[in-house]
């Protein structure tokens, strides 16, 4: 309880802050050791839905820099100076008054996802809403490995789950194509579709990541460096189904596009390989430029007779759902899915808190396998102080 009191009464914390991103967030972040304002705690009166968490690990997502670099639109959403980062794992440091009995207690190991906020995961403490938070279940992983792995689930895990789970029938062998299988969302998506939900999975990636996608469970991998993605999908869809009614041939039930506009004709071409009656095309990734917005609108609004696609199209906006986080957490504990961490999770200098800028530079190259993780807590041992 003393640790909780100390955490709740802190008036400053270490945090990476940006006030401008004119030259890119990686060139604008500054590590503030002593004067960064802490997240508001205790929360507003009558708000029993918030939990103060001491962050041990944060994992980065493209949205962390894309949102910050939106300019005036970003400033309208998030005041500066601000700390980036949505996904985290750590230890409960304090719980709002009026919380449900037995819900969370100080010292619980937790993971979660923040909605875009001024006080992100690249700071010592975050204030998490209960719907974006879940307890880390017991597993065979060593404590630090566990915290590191669960920090990856947030945005990428929820996005993959919410794209796939509502659109397939578990155990039926539905055919799923995942465009962009080696990034954070893609690596979770392959495993969720194949290992947790029993789908037949085709994924695309670069030559360097083909074996990774196969190891994660992809039944067929398209190397976009050497193959025409849409041509291969048409060929697969025109092949006769396997003996079990699914497997190697037949139209797809679901396409998940984690890349956005590459290949540019993926949605219109889906008329040839996505099932006309039940097939769905779910768009995840996309930039924030005017060109990106126009392309997304054409996918969703342009009718087929004017050159648009004819299959069901939706754009996923990920939502914090505690039940989804708990399901994903259980699958990790059971070994059904794993967090793929760039650099094999080694604490090799670019992953420590002091070098978060290097982590952002790596993320912005677009050549990341899985998730980029930053160790936020200084100490090796888990604690709430």
PDB file of C-alpha atoms in Angstrom, residues 1 24 65 74 96 118-119 146 169 189 227 266 289 311 318 322 339 377:
ATOM      1  CA  UNK A   1       0.000   0.000   0.000  1.00  0.00           C
ATOM      2  CA  UNK A  24       9.454  13.710 -37.806  1.00  0.00           C
ATOM      3  CA  UNK A  65       3.898   8.390 -35.318  1.00  0.00           C
ATOM      4  CA  UNK A  74      -3.269  15.961 -34.256  1.00  0.00           C
ATOM      5  CA  UNK A  96      -9.682   4.609  -8.488  1.00  0.00           C
ATOM      6  CA  UNK A 118      -1.497  13.065 -24.050  1.00  0.00           C
ATOM      7  CA  UNK A 119       0.149  10.678 -21.610  1.00  0.00           C
ATOM      8  CA  UNK A 146       5.881 -12.363 -19.940  1.00  0.00           C
ATOM      9  CA  UNK A 169     -16.599 -19.777 -38.372  1.00  0.00           C
ATOM     10  CA  UNK A 189      -3.522 -12.373 -37.622  1.00  0.00           C
ATOM     11  CA  UNK A 227       5.187 -12.909 -57.337  1.00  0.00           C
ATOM     12  CA  UNK A 266      -6.298  -5.757 -54.464  1.00  0.00           C
ATOM     13  CA  UNK A 289      -2.619  11.749 -46.693  1.00  0.00           C
ATOM     14  CA  UNK A 311     -17.403  -7.398 -52.603  1.00  0.00           C
ATOM     15  CA  UNK A 318     -10.040  -0.897 -33.519  1.00  0.00           C
ATOM     16  CA  UNK A 322     -11.639  -6.062 -22.214  1.00  0.00           C
ATOM     17  CA  UNK A 339       4.184 -12.220 -29.698  1.00  0.00           C
ATOM     18  CA  UNK A 377      11.040   0.475 -16.327  1.00  0.00           C
TER      19      UNK A 377
END
